[in-house]
mmCIF file with all atom_site columns, C-alpha atoms in Angstrom:
data_model
loop_
_atom_site.group_PDB
_atom_site.id
_atom_site.type_symbol
_atom_site.label_atom_id
_atom_site.label_alt_id
_atom_site.label_comp_id
_atom_site.label_asym_id
_atom_site.label_entity_id
_atom_site.label_seq_id
_atom_site.pdbx_PDB_ins_code
_atom_site.Cartn_x
_atom_site.Cartn_y
_atom_site.Cartn_z
_atom_site.occupancy
_atom_site.B_iso_or_equiv
_atom_site.pdbx_formal_charge
_atom_site.auth_seq_id
_atom_site.auth_comp_id
_atom_site.auth_asym_id
_atom_site.auth_atom_id
_atom_site.pdbx_PDB_model_num
ATOM 1   C CA . MET A 1 1   ? 10.896  -25.137 10.388  1.00 0.00 ? 56  MET A CA 1
ATOM 2   C CA . PHE A 1 2   ? 8.937   -27.974 8.814   1.00 0.00 ? 57  PHE A CA 1
ATOM 3   C CA . GLY A 1 3   ? 5.728   -26.460 10.148  1.00 0.00 ? 58  GLY A CA 1
ATOM 4   C CA . VAL A 1 4   ? 6.491   -23.170 8.432   1.00 0.00 ? 59  VAL A CA 1
ATOM 5   C CA . ALA A 1 5   ? 7.134   -24.869 5.088   1.00 0.00 ? 60  ALA A CA 1
ATOM 6   C CA . TYR A 1 6   ? 4.028   -26.951 5.623   1.00 0.00 ? 61  TYR A CA 1
ATOM 7   C CA . ALA A 1 7   ? 1.836   -23.890 6.171   1.00 0.00 ? 62  ALA A CA 1
ATOM 8   C CA . ILE A 1 8   ? 3.267   -21.754 3.366   1.00 0.00 ? 63  ILE A CA 1
ATOM 9   C CA . SER A 1 9   ? 2.854   -23.239 -0.098  1.00 0.00 ? 64  SER A CA 1
ATOM 10  C CA . ILE A 1 10  ? 4.479   -22.209 -3.349  1.00 0.00 ? 65  ILE A CA 1
ATOM 11  C CA . GLU A 1 11  ? 1.013   -21.376 -4.676  1.00 0.00 ? 66  GLU A CA 1
ATOM 12  C CA . PHE A 1 12  ? 0.513   -18.906 -1.833  1.00 0.00 ? 67  PHE A CA 1
ATOM 13  C CA . LEU A 1 13  ? 3.869   -17.221 -2.424  1.00 0.00 ? 68  LEU A CA 1
ATOM 14  C CA . VAL A 1 14  ? 3.301   -16.903 -6.176  1.00 0.00 ? 69  VAL A CA 1
ATOM 15  C CA . THR A 1 15  ? -0.258  -15.605 -5.734  1.00 0.00 ? 70  THR A CA 1
ATOM 16  C CA . SER A 1 16  ? 0.891   -13.101 -3.109  1.00 0.00 ? 71  SER A CA 1
ATOM 17  C CA . LEU A 1 17  ? 3.673   -11.863 -5.370  1.00 0.00 ? 72  LEU A CA 1
ATOM 18  C CA . ILE A 1 18  ? 1.239   -11.322 -8.247  1.00 0.00 ? 73  ILE A CA 1
ATOM 19  C CA . VAL A 1 19  ? -1.109  -9.387  -5.959  1.00 0.00 ? 74  VAL A CA 1
ATOM 20  C CA . VAL A 1 20  ? 1.669   -7.237  -4.478  1.00 0.00 ? 75  VAL A CA 1
ATOM 21  C CA . ILE A 1 21  ? 3.367   -6.268  -7.748  1.00 0.00 ? 76  ILE A CA 1
ATOM 22  C CA . SER A 1 22  ? 0.049   -5.065  -9.197  1.00 0.00 ? 77  SER A CA 1
ATOM 23  C CA . PRO A 1 23  ? 0.027   -1.239  -9.311  1.00 0.00 ? 78  PRO A CA 1
ATOM 24  C CA . GLY A 1 24  ? -1.827  0.374   -6.418  1.00 0.00 ? 79  GLY A CA 1
ATOM 25  C CA . SER A 1 25  ? -1.823  3.428   -4.189  1.00 0.00 ? 80  SER A CA 1
ATOM 26  C CA . GLY A 1 26  ? 0.941   2.037   -1.975  1.00 0.00 ? 81  GLY A CA 1
ATOM 27  C CA . ALA A 1 27  ? 3.191   1.350   -4.945  1.00 0.00 ? 82  ALA A CA 1
ATOM 28  C CA . ILE A 1 28  ? 2.556   4.830   -6.371  1.00 0.00 ? 83  ILE A CA 1
ATOM 29  C CA . TYR A 1 29  ? 3.344   6.462   -3.036  1.00 0.00 ? 84  TYR A CA 1
ATOM 30  C CA . THR A 1 30  ? 6.552   4.466   -2.596  1.00 0.00 ? 85  THR A CA 1
ATOM 31  C CA . ILE A 1 31  ? 7.746   5.210   -6.131  1.00 0.00 ? 86  ILE A CA 1
ATOM 32  C CA . ALA A 1 32  ? 6.891   8.896   -5.749  1.00 0.00 ? 87  ALA A CA 1
ATOM 33  C CA . THR A 1 33  ? 8.760   9.040   -2.451  1.00 0.00 ? 88  THR A CA 1
ATOM 34  C CA . GLY A 1 34  ? 11.806  7.416   -4.034  1.00 0.00 ? 89  GLY A CA 1
ATOM 35  C CA . LEU A 1 35  ? 11.790  9.965   -6.840  1.00 0.00 ? 90  LEU A CA 1
ATOM 36  C CA . THR A 1 36  ? 11.205  12.981  -4.634  1.00 0.00 ? 91  THR A CA 1
ATOM 37  C CA . ARG A 1 37  ? 12.924  12.142  -1.356  1.00 0.00 ? 92  ARG A CA 1
ATOM 38  C CA . GLY A 1 38  ? 15.541  9.537   -2.240  1.00 0.00 ? 93  GLY A CA 1
ATOM 39  C CA . GLY A 1 39  ? 16.285  5.948   -1.309  1.00 0.00 ? 94  GLY A CA 1
ATOM 40  C CA . LYS A 1 40  ? 16.161  6.245   2.475   1.00 0.00 ? 95  LYS A CA 1
ATOM 41  C CA . ALA A 1 41  ? 12.752  7.912   2.428   1.00 0.00 ? 96  ALA A CA 1
ATOM 42  C CA . SER A 1 42  ? 11.394  5.297   0.014   1.00 0.00 ? 97  SER A CA 1
ATOM 43  C CA . LEU A 1 43  ? 12.316  2.560   2.481   1.00 0.00 ? 98  LEU A CA 1
ATOM 44  C CA . PHE A 1 44  ? 10.281  4.331   5.164   1.00 0.00 ? 99  PHE A CA 1
ATOM 45  C CA . ALA A 1 45  ? 7.388   4.504   2.700   1.00 0.00 ? 100 ALA A CA 1
ATOM 46  C CA . ALA A 1 46  ? 7.659   0.763   2.050   1.00 0.00 ? 101 ALA A CA 1
ATOM 47  C CA . VAL A 1 47  ? 7.642   0.075   5.787   1.00 0.00 ? 102 VAL A CA 1
ATOM 48  C CA . GLY A 1 48  ? 4.582   2.295   6.275   1.00 0.00 ? 103 GLY A CA 1
ATOM 49  C CA . CYS A 1 49  ? 2.621   0.608   3.476   1.00 0.00 ? 104 CYS A CA 1
ATOM 50  C CA . THR A 1 50  ? 3.439   -2.767  5.021   1.00 0.00 ? 105 THR A CA 1
ATOM 51  C CA . LEU A 1 51  ? 2.393   -1.680  8.515   1.00 0.00 ? 106 LEU A CA 1
ATOM 52  C CA . GLY A 1 52  ? -0.920  -0.456  7.102   1.00 0.00 ? 107 GLY A CA 1
ATOM 53  C CA . ILE A 1 53  ? -1.776  -4.059  6.256   1.00 0.00 ? 108 ILE A CA 1
ATOM 54  C CA . ILE A 1 54  ? -1.689  -5.233  9.888   1.00 0.00 ? 109 ILE A CA 1
ATOM 55  C CA . PRO A 1 55  ? -5.114  -3.969  11.090  1.00 0.00 ? 110 PRO A CA 1
ATOM 56  C CA . HIS A 1 56  ? -6.902  -5.546  8.132   1.00 0.00 ? 111 HIS A CA 1
ATOM 57  C CA . MET A 1 57  ? -5.059  -8.820  8.535   1.00 0.00 ? 112 MET A CA 1
ATOM 58  C CA . VAL A 1 58  ? -5.832  -8.968  12.253  1.00 0.00 ? 113 VAL A CA 1
ATOM 59  C CA . LEU A 1 59  ? -9.516  -8.273  11.603  1.00 0.00 ? 114 LEU A CA 1
ATOM 60  C CA . ALA A 1 60  ? -9.666  -11.079 9.069   1.00 0.00 ? 115 ALA A CA 1
ATOM 61  C CA . ILE A 1 61  ? -7.883  -13.576 11.308  1.00 0.00 ? 116 ILE A CA 1
ATOM 62  C CA . ALA A 1 62  ? -10.024 -12.645 14.309  1.00 0.00 ? 117 ALA A CA 1
ATOM 63  C CA . GLY A 1 63  ? -13.153 -13.116 12.234  1.00 0.00 ? 118 GLY A CA 1
ATOM 64  C CA . LEU A 1 64  ? -14.190 -9.502  12.791  1.00 0.00 ? 119 LEU A CA 1
ATOM 65  C CA . ALA A 1 65  ? -14.009 -8.871  9.062   1.00 0.00 ? 120 ALA A CA 1
ATOM 66  C CA . LEU A 1 66  ? -17.251 -10.837 8.811   1.00 0.00 ? 121 LEU A CA 1
ATOM 67  C CA . VAL A 1 67  ? -18.950 -7.998  10.677  1.00 0.00 ? 122 VAL A CA 1
ATOM 68  C CA . PHE A 1 68  ? -17.398 -5.556  8.257   1.00 0.00 ? 123 PHE A CA 1
ATOM 69  C CA . VAL A 1 69  ? -18.569 -7.587  5.248   1.00 0.00 ? 124 VAL A CA 1
ATOM 70  C CA . THR A 1 70  ? -22.156 -7.775  6.469   1.00 0.00 ? 125 THR A CA 1
ATOM 71  C CA . SER A 1 71  ? -22.345 -4.079  7.336   1.00 0.00 ? 126 SER A CA 1
ATOM 72  C CA . PRO A 1 72  ? -22.816 -1.872  4.266   1.00 0.00 ? 127 PRO A CA 1
ATOM 73  C CA . TYR A 1 73  ? -22.490 1.206   6.475   1.00 0.00 ? 128 TYR A CA 1
ATOM 74  C CA . LEU A 1 74  ? -19.007 0.327   7.710   1.00 0.00 ? 129 LEU A CA 1
ATOM 75  C CA . PHE A 1 75  ? -17.870 -0.481  4.195   1.00 0.00 ? 130 PHE A CA 1
ATOM 76  C CA . THR A 1 76  ? -19.270 2.793   2.827   1.00 0.00 ? 131 THR A CA 1
ATOM 77  C CA . ILE A 1 77  ? -17.704 4.887   5.603   1.00 0.00 ? 132 ILE A CA 1
ATOM 78  C CA . LEU A 1 78  ? -14.277 3.342   5.110   1.00 0.00 ? 133 LEU A CA 1
ATOM 79  C CA . LYS A 1 79  ? -14.626 3.582   1.331   1.00 0.00 ? 134 LYS A CA 1
ATOM 80  C CA . PHE A 1 80  ? -15.335 7.315   1.428   1.00 0.00 ? 135 PHE A CA 1
ATOM 81  C CA . LEU A 1 81  ? -12.475 7.851   3.856   1.00 0.00 ? 136 LEU A CA 1
ATOM 82  C CA . GLY A 1 82  ? -10.226 6.033   1.399   1.00 0.00 ? 137 GLY A CA 1
ATOM 83  C CA . VAL A 1 83  ? -11.461 8.048   -1.563  1.00 0.00 ? 138 VAL A CA 1
ATOM 84  C CA . SER A 1 84  ? -11.032 11.313  0.345   1.00 0.00 ? 139 SER A CA 1
ATOM 85  C CA . TYR A 1 85  ? -7.499  10.410  1.353   1.00 0.00 ? 140 TYR A CA 1
ATOM 86  C CA . LEU A 1 86  ? -6.517  9.443   -2.204  1.00 0.00 ? 141 LEU A CA 1
ATOM 87  C CA . LEU A 1 87  ? -7.898  12.743  -3.512  1.00 0.00 ? 142 LEU A CA 1
ATOM 88  C CA . TYR A 1 88  ? -5.937  14.534  -0.798  1.00 0.00 ? 143 TYR A CA 1
ATOM 89  C CA . MET A 1 89  ? -2.793  12.732  -1.960  1.00 0.00 ? 144 MET A CA 1
ATOM 90  C CA . ALA A 1 90  ? -3.538  13.827  -5.541  1.00 0.00 ? 145 ALA A CA 1
ATOM 91  C CA . TRP A 1 91  ? -3.906  17.432  -4.387  1.00 0.00 ? 146 TRP A CA 1
ATOM 92  C CA . SER A 1 92  ? -0.697  17.179  -2.347  1.00 0.00 ? 147 SER A CA 1
ATOM 93  C CA . SER A 1 93  ? 1.229   15.938  -5.372  1.00 0.00 ? 148 SER A CA 1
ATOM 94  C CA . LEU A 1 94  ? 0.259   19.068  -7.294  1.00 0.00 ? 149 LEU A CA 1
ATOM 95  C CA . LYS A 1 95  ? 0.887   21.555  -4.495  1.00 0.00 ? 150 LYS A CA 1
ATOM 96  C CA . GLU A 1 96  ? 3.916   23.746  -4.790  1.00 0.00 ? 151 GLU A CA 1
ATOM 97  C CA . LYS A 1 97  ? 5.207   22.447  -1.480  1.00 0.00 ? 152 LYS A CA 1
ATOM 98  C CA . GLY A 1 98  ? 3.258   19.242  -0.930  1.00 0.00 ? 153 GLY A CA 1
ATOM 99  C CA . THR A 1 99  ? 4.164   15.708  -0.078  1.00 0.00 ? 154 THR A CA 1
ATOM 100 C CA . PHE A 1 100 ? 5.519   15.016  -3.560  1.00 0.00 ? 155 PHE A CA 1
ATOM 101 C CA . HIS A 1 101 ? 7.157   18.383  -4.225  1.00 0.00 ? 156 HIS A CA 1
ATOM 102 C CA . PHE A 1 102 ? 10.272  17.828  -6.339  1.00 0.00 ? 157 PHE A CA 1
ATOM 103 C CA . GLU A 1 103 ? 13.326  19.699  -5.185  1.00 0.00 ? 158 GLU A CA 1
ATOM 104 C CA . GLN A 1 104 ? 16.912  19.615  -6.309  1.00 0.00 ? 159 GLN A CA 1
ATOM 105 C CA . GLU A 1 105 ? 17.853  19.864  -2.649  1.00 0.00 ? 160 GLU A CA 1
ATOM 106 C CA . ASN A 1 106 ? 16.560  16.825  -0.830  1.00 0.00 ? 161 ASN A CA 1
ATOM 107 C CA . LYS A 1 107 ? 14.474  18.427  1.897   1.00 0.00 ? 162 LYS A CA 1
ATOM 108 C CA . GLU A 1 108 ? 14.360  16.140  4.891   1.00 0.00 ? 163 GLU A CA 1
ATOM 109 C CA . HIS A 1 109 ? 11.065  14.811  6.147   1.00 0.00 ? 164 HIS A CA 1
ATOM 110 C CA . SER A 1 110 ? 10.830  12.777  9.306   1.00 0.00 ? 165 SER A CA 1
ATOM 111 C CA . ALA A 1 111 ? 10.530  9.023   9.081   1.00 0.00 ? 166 ALA A CA 1
ATOM 112 C CA . PHE A 1 112 ? 7.340   9.270   11.136  1.00 0.00 ? 167 PHE A CA 1
ATOM 113 C CA . GLU A 1 113 ? 5.737   11.647  8.627   1.00 0.00 ? 168 GLU A CA 1
ATOM 114 C CA . ILE A 1 114 ? 6.529   9.422   5.648   1.00 0.00 ? 169 ILE A CA 1
ATOM 115 C CA . ILE A 1 115 ? 5.417   6.241   7.415   1.00 0.00 ? 170 ILE A CA 1
ATOM 116 C CA . ASN A 1 116 ? 2.272   7.971   8.630   1.00 0.00 ? 171 ASN A CA 1
ATOM 117 C CA . TYR A 1 117 ? 1.202   8.864   5.078   1.00 0.00 ? 172 TYR A CA 1
ATOM 118 C CA . ALA A 1 118 ? 1.902   5.322   3.906   1.00 0.00 ? 173 ALA A CA 1
ATOM 119 C CA . VAL A 1 119 ? 0.022   3.659   6.774   1.00 0.00 ? 174 VAL A CA 1
ATOM 120 C CA . PHE A 1 120 ? -3.109  5.708   6.108   1.00 0.00 ? 175 PHE A CA 1
ATOM 121 C CA . ILE A 1 121 ? -3.060  4.752   2.424   1.00 0.00 ? 176 ILE A CA 1
ATOM 122 C CA . ASN A 1 122 ? -3.671  1.109   3.323   1.00 0.00 ? 177 ASN A CA 1
ATOM 123 C CA . LEU A 1 123 ? -5.611  1.765   6.517   1.00 0.00 ? 178 LEU A CA 1
ATOM 124 C CA . PHE A 1 124 ? -8.407  3.492   4.565   1.00 0.00 ? 179 PHE A CA 1
ATOM 125 C CA . ASN A 1 125 ? -8.593  0.790   1.907   1.00 0.00 ? 180 ASN A CA 1
ATOM 126 C CA . PRO A 1 126 ? -11.885 -1.108  2.493   1.00 0.00 ? 181 PRO A CA 1
ATOM 127 C CA . LYS A 1 127 ? -10.884 -3.815  0.045   1.00 0.00 ? 182 LYS A CA 1
ATOM 128 C CA . LEU A 1 128 ? -8.044  -5.093  2.208   1.00 0.00 ? 183 LEU A CA 1
ATOM 129 C CA . PRO A 1 129 ? -10.130 -6.773  4.949   1.00 0.00 ? 184 PRO A CA 1
ATOM 130 C CA . LEU A 1 130 ? -12.292 -8.352  2.247   1.00 0.00 ? 185 LEU A CA 1
ATOM 131 C CA . PHE A 1 131 ? -9.163  -9.497  0.447   1.00 0.00 ? 186 PHE A CA 1
ATOM 132 C CA . PHE A 1 132 ? -7.683  -11.134 3.537   1.00 0.00 ? 187 PHE A CA 1
ATOM 133 C CA . LEU A 1 133 ? -11.003 -12.681 4.515   1.00 0.00 ? 188 LEU A CA 1
ATOM 134 C CA . ALA A 1 134 ? -11.270 -14.339 1.110   1.00 0.00 ? 189 ALA A CA 1
ATOM 135 C CA . PHE A 1 135 ? -7.562  -14.890 0.459   1.00 0.00 ? 190 PHE A CA 1
ATOM 136 C CA . LEU A 1 136 ? -5.942  -16.334 3.577   1.00 0.00 ? 191 LEU A CA 1
ATOM 137 C CA . PRO A 1 137 ? -8.418  -19.154 4.352   1.00 0.00 ? 192 PRO A CA 1
ATOM 138 C CA . GLN A 1 138 ? -7.901  -20.613 0.873   1.00 0.00 ? 193 GLN A CA 1
ATOM 139 C CA . PHE A 1 139 ? -4.338  -21.524 1.793   1.00 0.00 ? 194 PHE A CA 1
ATOM 140 C CA . VAL A 1 140 ? -5.004  -22.959 5.254   1.00 0.00 ? 195 VAL A CA 1
ATOM 141 C CA . ARG A 1 141 ? -5.014  -26.755 5.116   1.00 0.00 ? 196 ARG A CA 1
ATOM 142 C CA . THR A 1 142 ? -8.245  -28.381 6.195   1.00 0.00 ? 197 THR A CA 1
ATOM 143 C CA . ASP A 1 143 ? -6.407  -30.881 8.372   1.00 0.00 ? 198 ASP A CA 1
ATOM 144 C CA . THR A 1 144 ? -4.430  -28.269 10.334  1.00 0.00 ? 199 THR A CA 1
ATOM 145 C CA . THR A 1 145 ? -4.731  -28.180 14.116  1.00 0.00 ? 200 THR A CA 1
ATOM 146 C CA . THR A 1 146 ? -3.566  -24.552 14.345  1.00 0.00 ? 201 THR A CA 1
ATOM 147 C CA . PRO A 1 147 ? -5.592  -22.534 11.799  1.00 0.00 ? 202 PRO A CA 1
ATOM 148 C CA . THR A 1 148 ? -5.074  -19.207 13.576  1.00 0.00 ? 203 THR A CA 1
ATOM 149 C CA . TRP A 1 149 ? -1.322  -19.675 13.747  1.00 0.00 ? 204 TRP A CA 1
ATOM 150 C CA . ASP A 1 150 ? -1.239  -20.727 10.086  1.00 0.00 ? 205 ASP A CA 1
ATOM 151 C CA . MET A 1 151 ? -3.175  -17.605 9.037   1.00 0.00 ? 206 MET A CA 1
ATOM 152 C CA . LEU A 1 152 ? -0.821  -15.413 11.067  1.00 0.00 ? 207 LEU A CA 1
ATOM 153 C CA . LEU A 1 153 ? 2.103   -17.078 9.344   1.00 0.00 ? 208 LEU A CA 1
ATOM 154 C CA . LEU A 1 154 ? 0.558   -16.571 5.921   1.00 0.00 ? 209 LEU A CA 1
ATOM 155 C CA . GLY A 1 155 ? -0.278  -12.952 6.723   1.00 0.00 ? 210 GLY A CA 1
ATOM 156 C CA . ALA A 1 156 ? 3.264   -12.272 7.925   1.00 0.00 ? 211 ALA A CA 1
ATOM 157 C CA . SER A 1 157 ? 4.629   -13.833 4.727   1.00 0.00 ? 212 SER A CA 1
ATOM 158 C CA . PHE A 1 158 ? 2.355   -11.604 2.643   1.00 0.00 ? 213 PHE A CA 1
ATOM 159 C CA . MET A 1 159 ? 3.625   -8.561  4.548   1.00 0.00 ? 214 MET A CA 1
ATOM 160 C CA . LEU A 1 160 ? 7.248   -9.610  3.991   1.00 0.00 ? 215 LEU A CA 1
ATOM 161 C CA . ILE A 1 161 ? 6.631   -9.950  0.246   1.00 0.00 ? 216 ILE A CA 1
ATOM 162 C CA . THR A 1 162 ? 4.975   -6.528  0.249   1.00 0.00 ? 217 THR A CA 1
ATOM 163 C CA . LEU A 1 163 ? 7.926   -4.976  2.071   1.00 0.00 ? 218 LEU A CA 1
ATOM 164 C CA . VAL A 1 164 ? 10.530  -6.491  -0.272  1.00 0.00 ? 219 VAL A CA 1
ATOM 165 C CA . VAL A 1 165 ? 8.657   -5.581  -3.471  1.00 0.00 ? 220 VAL A CA 1
ATOM 166 C CA . PHE A 1 166 ? 7.941   -2.021  -2.316  1.00 0.00 ? 221 PHE A CA 1
ATOM 167 C CA . MET A 1 167 ? 11.550  -1.564  -1.230  1.00 0.00 ? 222 MET A CA 1
ATOM 168 C CA . PHE A 1 168 ? 12.575  -2.597  -4.726  1.00 0.00 ? 223 PHE A CA 1
ATOM 169 C CA . TYR A 1 169 ? 10.133  -0.119  -6.256  1.00 0.00 ? 224 TYR A CA 1
ATOM 170 C CA . GLY A 1 170 ? 11.382  2.685   -4.029  1.00 0.00 ? 225 GLY A CA 1
ATOM 171 C CA . THR A 1 171 ? 15.075  1.919   -4.509  1.00 0.00 ? 226 THR A CA 1
ATOM 172 C CA . PHE A 1 172 ? 14.691  1.742   -8.283  1.00 0.00 ? 227 PHE A CA 1
ATOM 173 C CA . ALA A 1 173 ? 12.797  5.043   -8.285  1.00 0.00 ? 228 ALA A CA 1
ATOM 174 C CA . ALA A 1 174 ? 15.532  6.625   -6.165  1.00 0.00 ? 229 ALA A CA 1
ATOM 175 C CA . MET A 1 175 ? 18.144  5.441   -8.689  1.00 0.00 ? 230 MET A CA 1
ATOM 176 C CA . MET A 1 176 ? 16.164  7.166   -11.449 1.00 0.00 ? 231 MET A CA 1
ATOM 177 C CA . ARG A 1 177 ? 15.905  10.361  -9.401  1.00 0.00 ? 232 ARG A CA 1
ATOM 178 C CA . GLN A 1 178 ? 19.067  11.881  -10.814 1.00 0.00 ? 233 GLN A CA 1
ATOM 179 C CA . HIS A 1 179 ? 17.601  11.682  -14.315 1.00 0.00 ? 234 HIS A CA 1
ATOM 180 C CA . VAL A 1 180 ? 14.494  13.734  -13.482 1.00 0.00 ? 235 VAL A CA 1
ATOM 181 C CA . VAL A 1 181 ? 15.542  16.186  -10.772 1.00 0.00 ? 236 VAL A CA 1
ATOM 182 C CA . GLY A 1 182 ? 16.364  19.535  -12.315 1.00 0.00 ? 237 GLY A CA 1
ATOM 183 C CA . LYS A 1 183 ? 14.186  19.007  -15.384 1.00 0.00 ? 238 LYS A CA 1
ATOM 184 C CA . PRO A 1 184 ? 11.080  21.184  -14.831 1.00 0.00 ? 239 PRO A CA 1
ATOM 185 C CA . VAL A 1 185 ? 9.053   19.715  -17.694 1.00 0.00 ? 240 VAL A CA 1
ATOM 186 C CA . VAL A 1 186 ? 9.679   16.142  -16.551 1.00 0.00 ? 241 VAL A CA 1
ATOM 187 C CA . LEU A 1 187 ? 8.912   17.041  -12.952 1.00 0.00 ? 242 LEU A CA 1
ATOM 188 C CA . LYS A 1 188 ? 5.662   18.757  -13.924 1.00 0.00 ? 243 LYS A CA 1
ATOM 189 C CA . TRP A 1 189 ? 4.408   15.744  -15.830 1.00 0.00 ? 244 TRP A CA 1
ATOM 190 C CA . LEU A 1 190 ? 5.500   13.364  -13.092 1.00 0.00 ? 245 LEU A CA 1
ATOM 191 C CA . ARG A 1 191 ? 3.517   15.376  -10.540 1.00 0.00 ? 246 ARG A CA 1
ATOM 192 C CA . ARG A 1 192 ? 0.515   15.276  -12.831 1.00 0.00 ? 247 ARG A CA 1
ATOM 193 C CA . SER A 1 193 ? 0.949   11.539  -13.406 1.00 0.00 ? 248 SER A CA 1
ATOM 194 C CA . PHE A 1 194 ? 1.026   10.825  -9.685  1.00 0.00 ? 249 PHE A CA 1
ATOM 195 C CA . ALA A 1 195 ? -2.029  13.018  -9.157  1.00 0.00 ? 250 ALA A CA 1
ATOM 196 C CA . LEU A 1 196 ? -3.935  11.274  -11.951 1.00 0.00 ? 251 LEU A CA 1
ATOM 197 C CA . GLY A 1 197 ? -2.897  7.912   -10.530 1.00 0.00 ? 252 GLY A CA 1
ATOM 198 C CA . PHE A 1 198 ? -4.348  8.741   -7.114  1.00 0.00 ? 253 PHE A CA 1
ATOM 199 C CA . ILE A 1 199 ? -7.501  10.200  -8.666  1.00 0.00 ? 254 ILE A CA 1
ATOM 200 C CA . GLY A 1 200 ? -7.952  7.099   -10.813 1.00 0.00 ? 255 GLY A CA 1
ATOM 201 C CA . LEU A 1 201 ? -7.538  4.787   -7.829  1.00 0.00 ? 256 LEU A CA 1
ATOM 202 C CA . GLY A 1 202 ? -9.946  6.960   -5.848  1.00 0.00 ? 257 GLY A CA 1
ATOM 203 C CA . MET A 1 203 ? -12.614 6.758   -8.559  1.00 0.00 ? 258 MET A CA 1
ATOM 204 C CA . LYS A 1 204 ? -12.124 3.011   -8.855  1.00 0.00 ? 259 LYS A CA 1
ATOM 205 C CA . LEU A 1 205 ? -12.606 2.681   -5.117  1.00 0.00 ? 260 LEU A CA 1
ATOM 206 C CA . LEU A 1 206 ? -15.623 5.024   -5.150  1.00 0.00 ? 261 LEU A CA 1
ATOM 207 C CA . PHE A 1 207 ? -17.519 2.832   -7.596  1.00 0.00 ? 262 PHE A CA 1
ATOM 208 C CA . SER A 1 208 ? -16.375 -0.454  -6.059  1.00 0.00 ? 263 SER A CA 1
ATOM 209 C CA . SER A 1 209 ? -18.631 -2.795  -4.139  1.00 0.00 ? 264 SER A CA 1
ATOM 210 C CA . LYS A 1 210 ? -18.098 -5.567  -1.619  1.00 0.00 ? 265 LYS A CA 1
ATOM 211 C CA . SER A 1 211 ? -18.673 -8.273  -4.194  1.00 0.00 ? 266 SER A CA 1
#
């Protein structure tokens, strides 16, 4: 127990919270799912977004992210995959019967389908391995004898914070659902807002660099 407290500092927790609560594609997807599918579905979305962090975290801890950082081709490939997926999500939000289609009857979608969408949102984000590569080592003490274990602990804590914050986002959105379902004008502008959000994030990613 002491080792856990020793590895995880207040500074790390506060910094992680600030990073997680910042608006991003995962937050938009979770909120949209809460509004369109309800509370249960939003929890699946939060789980999926959290699971999508794991590959990037593992790469950073294993040191393989260094290969990614030094390879402009890998970064570019993953970046364009991310942009394409975000644009697909924007298109889906505007479709008559897409992922974010608003219905007064809560059409059931499988947990696997919702989690799958959420995982891919983070999986195709090329900034995540760079983030973990630069972020985690800053909070590993120089005198530690178990740096890998400490980074795993920090990464797991970051994932837990992500899960809790996204669950809050989704639950709050689900609570607001009754105020928007059945109002065509509100639903139309919400769909457009989600689409614009994904397009904006896609364009930001498109013009981003590794620096």
